[in-house]
Amino acid sequence: MTGKPLQIGLAGLGTVGTGVYETLCRNHDLLEARTQISFAVKKVAVHNLSRKREVEIDPALLTDDWHELVNDPEIDIIIELIGGTQTAYQLVRAALLAHKPVVTGNKALLAEFGSELFKLSAETKTPLYFEASCGGGIPIIQSLQNSLICNNVQRIAGIINGTSNYILSSMEKKGVSYADALAAAQRKGYAEADPTLDVNGWDAAHKALILAMLAYGTPVAPENISVYGIERIAAMDFRFAHDLGYTIKLLVVIRHHEENDALELRVQPSFVKKEHLLASVNGVFNAIAVRGDIVGETIFYGRGAGKNPTASAVIGDVMLAMRDCRHPEFHSGFRTYTKQLTVLPQEDTVTPYYVRFLVKDTPGVIATIATEFAKNGIGISGTTSTPHAAEDEDAPTDSNDLVFMLHACPWGKLKQALRAIGESDCIEPHPVVFRIETLNEA
């Protein structure tokens, strides 16, 4: 190994930061042998110097001022793991302006400020690495940037939130309610005390925006993605799905429409055929299916979160940053490479649908619903009903759950039909709607 050791500044010593520091120490010799580059952690920025740590660390390494990492001329690479967006943005921006490569796992930061930060990265010729921001330990970022580089990506579909997947798996396997499955996830530490971003779909949406950026070469604004969460899924929906040969997953779907060069981006609970590999992804595991025009379909599977899987992804990026520091002409940080694509309006996206209405047990209710679907050119492939489940104590005792399976149609047409149907006195105006994803098709 030649040259002076590269110096690393670490910002954040929470769960992931601790995992990164521990691994850098434990596998130091292995990492140096594999990269042929010597390195050391020079400084660690934390929020509270007096807080008790889960890792042994020399107090002389600690600071409560992240500016010290940026301003120290000896620090070559900065790892940002403090979370949030505002302070993280200030840190990453300052580091890039100081020509210090940055490794981050902050998906919310990139979803909100990615366009600006990647532009700054290009202007300063300073790479920004972010493998850990999407899929935890799954190497999806490097795969899209390198292994699949010769492919036009036709579609990405995936399960990229472990908390929601654990909840849905529990509801399916154990037959429990959403509330009980969420409580179990919180007891086991898979869900935060405030699980909002996980269950409302926005954690997955942040990751989807990053995947879209990588696959198509340009940042996409958060307002251009359609997001629905899992809060309204009931145990009965799994029973209906099972009888029809499906399961339910919170899916990210990114699809390129070549005919108008538009991107389709959405996150929502979806029916998935049991035969598809994504249907067998359970618990806190994640999986991402990528279809390329050359490779066909590939699936990446693994733990999507947690201290060690995420630390593995962060350190992989650190090693890339070290190599790029030694050989800057080959830097592998993200570079925008294509024009801004249009985003397909959600109203124009087309899939089959599962729709569950809560209706009063009165004559003609099925005809009312079917008539409105017909007016909007929506075909019905099947229908079934069952007395409303006792899990909803507020529902009338004379109510039924009425399920319609619909042929593929534009989302805008379905919304129009549902608004008209909701005006009926005998139909609850907010049905449960799932897309049915045909994942074996391009």
GROMACS .gro file of C-alpha atoms in nm:
model
  442
    1MET     CA    1   0.000   0.000   0.000
    2THR     CA    2   0.132   0.339  -0.100
    3GLY     CA    3   0.050   0.696   0.000
    4LYS     CA    4  -0.061   0.834   0.333
    5PRO     CA    5  -0.371   0.676   0.492
    6LEU     CA    6  -0.702   0.823   0.386
    7GLN     CA    7  -0.887   0.987   0.675
    8ILE     CA    8  -1.261   0.935   0.728
    9GLY     CA    9  -1.506   1.161   0.908
   10LEU     CA   10  -1.824   0.993   1.036
   11ALA     CA   11  -2.134   1.202   1.114
   12GLY     CA   12  -2.383   1.012   1.327
   13LEU     CA   13  -2.335   0.732   1.577
   14GLY     CA   14  -2.686   0.594   1.600
   15THR     CA   15  -2.785   0.240   1.506
   16VAL     CA   16  -2.634   0.242   1.155
   17GLY     CA   17  -2.344   0.471   1.248
   18THR     CA   18  -2.250   0.234   1.528
   19GLY     CA   19  -2.261  -0.060   1.287
   20VAL     CA   20  -2.039   0.125   1.041
   21TYR     CA   21  -1.782   0.222   1.305
   22GLU     CA   22  -1.773  -0.129   1.454
   23THR     CA   23  -1.725  -0.289   1.112
   24LEU     CA   24  -1.456  -0.046   1.004
   25CYS     CA   25  -1.267  -0.132   1.322
   26ARG     CA   26  -1.332  -0.508   1.325
   27ASN     CA   27  -1.257  -0.566   0.955
   28HIS     CA   28  -0.995  -0.294   0.915
   29ASP     CA   29  -0.716  -0.523   0.801
   30LEU     CA   30  -0.944  -0.713   0.563
   31LEU     CA   31  -1.066  -0.390   0.402
   32GLU     CA   32  -0.713  -0.256   0.360
   33ALA     CA   33  -0.600  -0.585   0.206
   34ARG     CA   34  -0.887  -0.589  -0.044
   35THR     CA   35  -0.856  -0.225  -0.147
   36GLN     CA   36  -0.479  -0.194  -0.109
   37ILE     CA   37  -0.549   0.145   0.050
   38SER     CA   38  -0.474   0.230   0.414
   39PHE     CA   39  -0.732   0.433   0.608
   40ALA     CA   40  -0.839   0.549   0.952
   41VAL     CA   41  -1.142   0.708   1.116
   42LYS     CA   42  -1.020   1.050   1.226
   43LYS     CA   43  -1.332   1.212   1.373
   44VAL     CA   44  -1.692   1.124   1.464
   45ALA     CA   45  -1.961   1.391   1.496
   46VAL     CA   46  -2.248   1.319   1.737
   47HIS     CA   47  -2.542   1.518   1.867
   48ASN     CA   48  -2.476   1.461   2.237
   49LEU     CA   49  -2.123   1.406   2.367
   50SER     CA   50  -2.242   1.285   2.708
   51ARG     CA   51  -2.473   1.014   2.578
   52LYS     CA   52  -2.378   0.655   2.665
   53ARG     CA   53  -2.264   0.468   2.352
   54GLU     CA   54  -2.326   0.109   2.246
   55VAL     CA   55  -1.971   0.095   2.106
   56GLU     CA   56  -1.634   0.160   2.265
   57ILE     CA   57  -1.479   0.467   2.109
   58ASP     CA   58  -1.195   0.697   2.206
   59PRO     CA   59  -1.359   1.018   2.339
   60ALA     CA   60  -1.087   1.216   2.161
   61LEU     CA   61  -1.245   1.115   1.829
   62LEU     CA   62  -1.583   1.269   1.919
   63THR     CA   63  -1.716   1.615   1.840
   64ASP     CA   64  -2.062   1.769   1.859
   65ASP     CA   65  -1.992   2.004   1.567
   66TRP     CA   66  -2.020   1.850   1.219
   67HIS     CA   67  -1.841   2.151   1.073
   68GLU     CA   68  -1.520   2.009   1.216
   69LEU     CA   69  -1.544   1.720   0.967
   70VAL     CA   70  -1.581   1.953   0.672
   71ASN     CA   71  -1.321   2.205   0.784
   72ASP     CA   72  -1.053   1.954   0.881
   73PRO     CA   73  -0.807   1.956   0.587
   74GLU     CA   74  -0.688   1.605   0.674
   75ILE     CA   75  -1.032   1.442   0.639
   76ASP     CA   76  -1.073   1.300   0.287
   77ILE     CA   77  -1.416   1.129   0.298
   78ILE     CA   78  -1.732   1.205   0.496
   79ILE     CA   79  -2.002   0.955   0.592
   80GLU     CA   80  -2.341   1.116   0.665
   81LEU     CA   81  -2.565   0.903   0.888
   82ILE     CA   82  -2.735   1.164   1.105
   83GLY     CA   83  -3.081   1.124   0.947
   84GLY     CA   84  -3.339   1.393   0.886
   85THR     CA   85  -3.304   1.637   0.600
   86GLN     CA   86  -3.217   1.992   0.702
   87THR     CA   87  -2.892   1.941   0.895
   88ALA     CA   88  -2.798   1.652   0.668
   89TYR     CA   89  -2.847   1.877   0.365
   90GLN     CA   90  -2.625   2.147   0.514
   91LEU     CA   91  -2.354   1.890   0.592
   92VAL     CA   92  -2.359   1.719   0.252
   93ARG     CA   93  -2.369   2.047   0.064
   94ALA     CA   94  -2.078   2.188   0.265
   95ALA     CA   95  -1.876   1.869   0.212
   96LEU     CA   96  -1.927   1.872  -0.165
   97LEU     CA   97  -1.830   2.238  -0.180
   98ALA     CA   98  -1.515   2.146   0.014
   99HIS     CA   99  -1.445   1.873  -0.247
  100LYS     CA  100  -1.485   1.593   0.006
  101PRO     CA  101  -1.665   1.282  -0.130
  102VAL     CA  102  -1.977   1.194   0.069
  103VAL     CA  103  -2.131   0.856   0.153
  104THR     CA  104  -2.491   0.871   0.275
  105GLY     CA  105  -2.775   0.635   0.353
  106ASN     CA  106  -3.030   0.915   0.379
  107LYS     CA  107  -3.319   0.838   0.143
  108ALA     CA  108  -3.534   1.130   0.261
  109LEU     CA  109  -3.247   1.369   0.193
  110LEU     CA  110  -3.202   1.243  -0.162
  111ALA     CA  111  -3.575   1.240  -0.232
  112GLU     CA  112  -3.608   1.603  -0.124
  113PHE     CA  113  -3.273   1.753  -0.226
  114GLY     CA  114  -3.127   1.495  -0.465
  115SER     CA  115  -3.163   1.709  -0.777
  116GLU     CA  116  -2.967   1.995  -0.622
  117LEU     CA  117  -2.704   1.778  -0.457
  118PHE     CA  118  -2.630   1.572  -0.767
  119LYS     CA  119  -2.599   1.891  -0.970
  120LEU     CA  120  -2.354   2.023  -0.711
  121SER     CA  121  -2.167   1.691  -0.717
  122ALA     CA  122  -2.122   1.727  -1.093
  123GLU     CA  123  -2.019   2.092  -1.072
  124THR     CA  124  -1.758   2.027  -0.802
  125LYS     CA  125  -1.650   1.695  -0.957
  126THR     CA  126  -1.698   1.542  -0.612
  127PRO     CA  127  -1.885   1.210  -0.596
  128LEU     CA  128  -2.187   1.139  -0.377
  129TYR     CA  129  -2.249   0.771  -0.292
  130PHE     CA  130  -2.580   0.635  -0.162
  131GLU     CA  131  -2.604   0.253  -0.183
  132ALA     CA  132  -2.749   0.231   0.170
  133SER     CA  133  -3.034   0.468   0.087
  134CYS     CA  134  -3.238   0.201  -0.090
  135GLY     CA  135  -3.279  -0.160   0.012
  136GLY     CA  136  -3.042  -0.175   0.309
  137GLY     CA  137  -2.788  -0.446   0.235
  138ILE     CA  138  -2.928  -0.526  -0.112
  139PRO     CA  139  -2.671  -0.405  -0.371
  140ILE     CA  140  -2.929  -0.252  -0.602
  141ILE     CA  141  -2.757   0.085  -0.655
  142GLN     CA  142  -2.428  -0.058  -0.779
  143SER     CA  143  -2.615  -0.316  -0.984
  144LEU     CA  144  -2.811  -0.049  -1.170
  145GLN     CA  145  -2.500   0.165  -1.217
  146ASN     CA  146  -2.263  -0.114  -1.321
  147SER     CA  147  -2.386  -0.471  -1.368
  148LEU     CA  148  -2.699  -0.367  -1.562
  149ILE     CA  149  -2.540  -0.069  -1.736
  150CYS     CA  150  -2.609  -0.199  -2.091
  151ASN     CA  151  -2.983  -0.237  -2.030
  152ASN     CA  152  -3.273  -0.008  -2.099
  153VAL     CA  153  -3.470  -0.061  -1.779
  154GLN     CA  154  -3.828  -0.140  -1.871
  155ARG     CA  155  -3.970  -0.188  -1.524
  156ILE     CA  156  -3.878  -0.198  -1.157
  157ALA     CA  157  -4.119  -0.354  -0.909
  158GLY     CA  158  -4.035  -0.424  -0.551
  159ILE     CA  159  -4.101  -0.461  -0.182
  160ILE     CA  160  -3.872  -0.205  -0.022
  161ASN     CA  161  -4.015  -0.140   0.322
  162GLY     CA  162  -3.952  -0.413   0.577
  163THR     CA  163  -4.195  -0.281   0.838
  164SER     CA  164  -4.498  -0.283   0.609
  165ASN     CA  165  -4.398  -0.621   0.468
  166TYR     CA  166  -4.375  -0.768   0.819
  167ILE     CA  167  -4.723  -0.633   0.900
  168LEU     CA  168  -4.876  -0.771   0.581
  169SER     CA  169  -4.703  -1.107   0.625
  170SER     CA  170  -4.843  -1.133   0.979
  171MET     CA  171  -5.192  -1.047   0.861
  172GLU     CA  172  -5.171  -1.315   0.591
  173LYS     CA  173  -5.005  -1.594   0.789
  174LYS     CA  174  -5.173  -1.541   1.127
  175GLY     CA  175  -5.505  -1.392   1.021
  176VAL     CA  176  -5.464  -1.099   1.261
  177SER     CA  177  -5.593  -0.745   1.212
  178TYR     CA  178  -5.380  -0.456   1.087
  179ALA     CA  179  -5.375  -0.301   1.436
  180ASP     CA  180  -5.256  -0.625   1.600
  181ALA     CA  181  -4.990  -0.684   1.333
  182LEU     CA  182  -4.859  -0.328   1.376
  183ALA     CA  183  -4.846  -0.365   1.754
  184ALA     CA  184  -4.647  -0.688   1.716
  185ALA     CA  185  -4.405  -0.517   1.480
  186GLN     CA  186  -4.352  -0.242   1.736
  187ARG     CA  187  -4.291  -0.492   2.018
  188LYS     CA  188  -4.027  -0.667   1.809
  189GLY     CA  189  -3.858  -0.340   1.715
  190TYR     CA  190  -3.947  -0.370   1.345
  191ALA     CA  191  -4.170  -0.061   1.362
  192GLU     CA  192  -4.098   0.274   1.525
  193ALA     CA  193  -4.321   0.421   1.796
  194ASP     CA  194  -4.439   0.652   1.516
  195PRO     CA  195  -4.459   0.420   1.214
  196THR     CA  196  -4.624   0.675   0.985
  197LEU     CA  197  -4.365   0.687   0.705
  198ASP     CA  198  -4.349   0.308   0.690
  199VAL     CA  199  -4.721   0.235   0.681
  200ASN     CA  200  -4.834   0.532   0.470
  201GLY     CA  201  -4.596   0.435   0.189
  202TRP     CA  202  -4.362   0.735   0.194
  203ASP     CA  203  -4.053   0.550   0.312
  204ALA     CA  204  -4.091   0.324   0.008
  205ALA     CA  205  -4.167   0.627  -0.209
  206HIS     CA  206  -3.838   0.795  -0.115
  207LYS     CA  207  -3.655   0.482  -0.224
  208ALA     CA  208  -3.860   0.460  -0.542
  209LEU     CA  209  -3.755   0.812  -0.640
  210ILE     CA  210  -3.390   0.708  -0.599
  211LEU     CA  211  -3.439   0.394  -0.810
  212ALA     CA  212  -3.613   0.594  -1.082
  213MET     CA  213  -3.328   0.843  -1.084
  214LEU     CA  214  -3.072   0.567  -1.124
  215ALA     CA  215  -3.261   0.371  -1.387
  216TYR     CA  216  -3.343   0.669  -1.605
  217GLY     CA  217  -3.060   0.910  -1.536
  218THR     CA  218  -3.240   1.210  -1.391
  219PRO     CA  219  -3.386   1.309  -1.052
  220VAL     CA  220  -3.766   1.297  -1.013
  221ALA     CA  221  -3.955   1.531  -0.780
  222PRO     CA  222  -4.157   1.376  -0.491
  223GLU     CA  223  -4.481   1.534  -0.613
  224ASN     CA  224  -4.461   1.315  -0.924
  225ILE     CA  225  -4.514   0.985  -0.745
  226SER     CA  226  -4.851   0.841  -0.640
  227VAL     CA  227  -4.842   0.701  -0.285
  228TYR     CA  228  -5.093   0.491  -0.090
  229GLY     CA  229  -5.026   0.306   0.234
  230ILE     CA  230  -5.144  -0.014   0.400
  231GLU     CA  231  -5.360   0.133   0.677
  232ARG     CA  232  -5.695   0.030   0.525
  233ILE     CA  233  -5.609  -0.334   0.451
  234ALA     CA  234  -5.825  -0.581   0.645
  235ALA     CA  235  -5.786  -0.950   0.715
  236MET     CA  236  -6.081  -1.018   0.483
  237ASP     CA  237  -5.885  -0.873   0.191
  238PHE     CA  238  -5.627  -1.147   0.239
  239ARG     CA  239  -5.904  -1.408   0.242
  240PHE     CA  240  -6.041  -1.274  -0.086
  241ALA     CA  241  -5.690  -1.254  -0.231
  242HIS     CA  242  -5.609  -1.612  -0.127
  243ASP     CA  243  -5.927  -1.748  -0.285
  244LEU     CA  244  -5.835  -1.572  -0.611
  245GLY     CA  245  -5.474  -1.696  -0.616
  246TYR     CA  246  -5.307  -1.375  -0.494
  247THR     CA  247  -5.137  -1.223  -0.192
  248ILE     CA  248  -5.111  -0.854  -0.100
  249LYS     CA  249  -4.785  -0.660  -0.095
  250LEU     CA  250  -4.695  -0.293  -0.067
  251LEU     CA  251  -4.531  -0.252  -0.406
  252VAL     CA  252  -4.319   0.008  -0.570
  253VAL     CA  253  -4.382   0.013  -0.946
  254ILE     CA  254  -4.168   0.212  -1.188
  255ARG     CA  255  -4.239   0.156  -1.555
  256HIS     CA  256  -4.104   0.326  -1.867
  257HIS     CA  257  -4.358   0.380  -2.147
  258GLU     CA  258  -4.153   0.396  -2.466
  259GLU     CA  259  -4.442   0.514  -2.683
  260ASN     CA  260  -4.449   0.856  -2.511
  261ASP     CA  261  -4.115   0.842  -2.324
  262ALA     CA  262  -4.295   0.877  -1.990
  263LEU     CA  263  -4.235   0.725  -1.649
  264GLU     CA  264  -4.503   0.563  -1.438
  265LEU     CA  265  -4.420   0.590  -1.064
  266ARG     CA  266  -4.640   0.464  -0.783
  267VAL     CA  267  -4.643   0.297  -0.442
  268GLN     CA  268  -4.955   0.112  -0.330
  269PRO     CA  269  -5.086  -0.215  -0.183
  270SER     CA  270  -5.123  -0.456  -0.474
  271PHE     CA  271  -5.250  -0.803  -0.551
  272VAL     CA  272  -4.955  -1.020  -0.657
  273LYS     CA  273  -4.995  -1.367  -0.810
  274LYS     CA  274  -4.876  -1.634  -0.568
  275GLU     CA  275  -4.659  -1.783  -0.843
  276HIS     CA  276  -4.444  -1.469  -0.866
  277LEU     CA  277  -4.125  -1.463  -0.658
  278LEU     CA  278  -4.224  -1.135  -0.492
  279ALA     CA  279  -4.526  -1.309  -0.338
  280SER     CA  280  -4.294  -1.529  -0.129
  281VAL     CA  281  -4.099  -1.237   0.021
  282ASN     CA  282  -4.213  -1.228   0.384
  283GLY     CA  283  -4.127  -1.070   0.716
  284VAL     CA  284  -3.878  -0.783   0.716
  285PHE     CA  285  -3.715  -0.895   0.393
  286ASN     CA  286  -3.709  -0.681   0.078
  287ALA     CA  287  -3.694  -0.776  -0.289
  288ILE     CA  288  -3.658  -0.570  -0.605
  289ALA     CA  289  -3.737  -0.707  -0.951
  290VAL     CA  290  -3.569  -0.527  -1.241
  291ARG     CA  291  -3.661  -0.600  -1.603
  292GLY     CA  292  -3.403  -0.492  -1.862
  293ASP     CA  293  -3.425  -0.519  -2.238
  294ILE     CA  294  -3.106  -0.730  -2.250
  295VAL     CA  295  -3.094  -0.925  -1.923
  296GLY     CA  296  -3.467  -0.988  -1.884
  297GLU     CA  297  -3.590  -1.003  -1.524
  298THR     CA  298  -3.354  -1.016  -1.226
  299ILE     CA  299  -3.452  -1.016  -0.860
  300PHE     CA  300  -3.248  -0.876  -0.570
  301TYR     CA  301  -3.340  -1.013  -0.228
  302GLY     CA  302  -3.220  -0.951   0.126
  303ARG     CA  303  -3.269  -0.761   0.448
  304GLY     CA  304  -3.378  -0.409   0.368
  305ALA     CA  305  -3.286  -0.248   0.698
  306GLY     CA  306  -3.103  -0.298   1.025
  307LYS     CA  307  -2.764  -0.207   1.165
  308ASN     CA  308  -2.543  -0.462   0.993
  309PRO     CA  309  -2.703  -0.490   0.645
  310THR     CA  310  -2.711  -0.112   0.611
  311ALA     CA  311  -2.358  -0.080   0.747
  312SER     CA  312  -2.245  -0.328   0.483
  313ALA     CA  313  -2.385  -0.106   0.209
  314VAL     CA  314  -2.234   0.210   0.361
  315ILE     CA  315  -1.889   0.055   0.387
  316GLY     CA  316  -1.909  -0.074   0.031
  317ASP     CA  317  -1.955   0.287  -0.074
  318VAL     CA  318  -1.669   0.401   0.150
  319MET     CA  319  -1.437   0.157  -0.025
  320LEU     CA  320  -1.550   0.294  -0.363
  321ALA     CA  321  -1.487   0.646  -0.239
  322MET     CA  322  -1.139   0.548  -0.126
  323ARG     CA  323  -1.057   0.400  -0.467
  324ASP     CA  324  -1.196   0.708  -0.638
  325CYS     CA  325  -0.983   0.932  -0.416
  326ARG     CA  326  -0.676   0.742  -0.531
  327HIS     CA  327  -0.794   0.732  -0.893
  328PRO     CA  328  -1.030   1.031  -0.939
  329GLU     CA  329  -1.054   0.989  -1.315
  330PHE     CA  330  -1.266   0.678  -1.255
  331HIS     CA  331  -1.505   0.814  -0.992
  332SER     CA  332  -1.828   0.614  -0.972
  333GLY     CA  333  -2.067   0.854  -0.799
  334PHE     CA  334  -2.396   0.922  -0.973
  335ARG     CA  335  -2.392   1.151  -1.276
  336THR     CA  336  -2.706   1.277  -1.446
  337TYR     CA  337  -2.693   1.140  -1.800
  338THR     CA  338  -3.026   1.200  -1.969
  339LYS     CA  339  -3.288   1.466  -2.025
  340GLN     CA  340  -3.573   1.523  -1.783
  341LEU     CA  341  -3.839   1.263  -1.866
  342THR     CA  342  -4.208   1.335  -1.845
  343VAL     CA  343  -4.407   1.155  -1.577
  344LEU     CA  344  -4.720   0.969  -1.684
  345PRO     CA  345  -5.025   1.119  -1.506
  346GLN     CA  346  -5.162   0.872  -1.252
  347GLU     CA  347  -5.505   0.900  -1.414
  348ASP     CA  348  -5.357   0.741  -1.728
  349THR     CA  349  -5.193   0.443  -1.555
  350VAL     CA  350  -5.365   0.115  -1.639
  351THR     CA  351  -5.400  -0.208  -1.437
  352PRO     CA  352  -5.676  -0.449  -1.338
  353TYR     CA  353  -5.828  -0.372  -0.995
  354TYR     CA  354  -5.977  -0.529  -0.683
  355VAL     CA  355  -6.244  -0.304  -0.528
  356ARG     CA  356  -6.419  -0.381  -0.199
  357PHE     CA  357  -6.733  -0.182  -0.114
  358LEU     CA  358  -6.915  -0.175   0.218
  359VAL     CA  359  -7.284  -0.179   0.120
  360LYS     CA  360  -7.623  -0.204   0.285
  361ASP     CA  361  -7.804  -0.531   0.222
  362THR     CA  362  -8.065  -0.383  -0.013
  363PRO     CA  363  -8.196  -0.492  -0.355
  364GLY     CA  364  -8.030  -0.337  -0.660
  365VAL     CA  365  -7.699  -0.242  -0.502
  366ILE     CA  366  -7.498  -0.466  -0.736
  367ALA     CA  367  -7.678  -0.323  -1.037
  368THR     CA  368  -7.606   0.033  -0.920
  369ILE     CA  369  -7.232  -0.037  -0.904
  370ALA     CA  370  -7.221  -0.235  -1.228
  371THR     CA  371  -7.408   0.039  -1.415
  372GLU     CA  372  -7.154   0.306  -1.318
  373PHE     CA  373  -6.864   0.081  -1.417
  374ALA     CA  374  -7.028   0.022  -1.755
  375LYS     CA  375  -7.081   0.396  -1.810
  376ASN     CA  376  -6.705   0.442  -1.775
  377GLY     CA  377  -6.613   0.152  -2.000
  378ILE     CA  378  -6.488  -0.066  -1.714
  379GLY     CA  379  -6.535  -0.441  -1.747
  380ILE     CA  380  -6.608  -0.671  -1.452
  381SER     CA  381  -6.424  -1.002  -1.440
  382GLY     CA  382  -6.585  -1.130  -1.122
  383THR     CA  383  -6.777  -1.038  -0.807
  384THR     CA  384  -6.841  -1.190  -0.467
  385SER     CA  385  -6.979  -1.081  -0.131
  386THR     CA  386  -6.970  -1.175   0.235
  387PRO     CA  387  -7.135  -1.044   0.554
  388HIS     CA  388  -6.920  -0.764   0.691
  389ALA     CA  389  -6.649  -0.880   0.932
  390ALA     CA  390  -6.698  -0.825   1.302
  391GLU     CA  391  -6.357  -0.651   1.317
  392ASP     CA  392  -6.532  -0.328   1.215
  393GLU     CA  393  -6.753  -0.256   1.517
  394ASP     CA  394  -6.889   0.067   1.369
  395ALA     CA  395  -7.036  -0.094   1.058
  396PRO     CA  396  -7.413  -0.151   1.037
  397THR     CA  397  -7.521  -0.505   1.120
  398ASP     CA  398  -7.707  -0.533   0.787
  399SER     CA  399  -7.398  -0.451   0.579
  400ASN     CA  400  -7.204  -0.667   0.337
  401ASP     CA  401  -6.859  -0.649   0.181
  402LEU     CA  402  -6.905  -0.657  -0.193
  403VAL     CA  403  -6.593  -0.728  -0.401
  404PHE     CA  404  -6.550  -0.656  -0.772
  405MET     CA  405  -6.259  -0.777  -0.982
  406LEU     CA  406  -6.218  -0.534  -1.272
  407HIS     CA  407  -6.048  -0.565  -1.608
  408ALA     CA  408  -5.756  -0.331  -1.682
  409CYS     CA  409  -5.867   0.031  -1.707
  410PRO     CA  410  -5.722   0.380  -1.656
  411TRP     CA  411  -5.710   0.492  -1.292
  412GLY     CA  412  -5.884   0.817  -1.387
  413LYS     CA  413  -6.184   0.629  -1.526
  414LEU     CA  414  -6.207   0.416  -1.212
  415LYS     CA  415  -6.191   0.722  -0.985
  416GLN     CA  416  -6.471   0.881  -1.186
  417ALA     CA  417  -6.687   0.571  -1.147
  418LEU     CA  418  -6.613   0.542  -0.774
  419ARG     CA  419  -6.714   0.904  -0.714
  420ALA     CA  420  -7.051   0.840  -0.878
  421ILE     CA  421  -7.100   0.511  -0.691
  422GLY     CA  422  -7.021   0.683  -0.361
  423GLU     CA  423  -7.321   0.913  -0.404
  424SER     CA  424  -7.557   0.620  -0.341
  425ASP     CA  425  -7.713   0.614   0.008
  426CYS     CA  426  -7.661   0.240   0.037
  427ILE     CA  427  -7.287   0.236  -0.048
  428GLU     CA  428  -7.006   0.362   0.177
  429PRO     CA  429  -6.822   0.625  -0.032
  430HIS     CA  430  -6.464   0.514   0.042
  431PRO     CA  431  -6.406   0.164  -0.098
  432VAL     CA  432  -6.083  -0.031  -0.055
  433VAL     CA  433  -5.899  -0.042  -0.389
  434PHE     CA  434  -5.595  -0.253  -0.481
  435ARG     CA  435  -5.421  -0.268  -0.814
  436ILE     CA  436  -5.361  -0.617  -0.955
  437GLU     CA  437  -5.005  -0.623  -1.082
  438THR     CA  438  -4.925  -0.838  -1.386
  439LEU     CA  439  -4.555  -0.863  -1.305
  440ASN     CA  440  -4.470  -1.132  -1.557
  441GLU     CA  441  -4.545  -0.890  -1.838
  442ALA     CA  442  -4.298  -0.625  -1.960
   0.00000   0.00000   0.00000
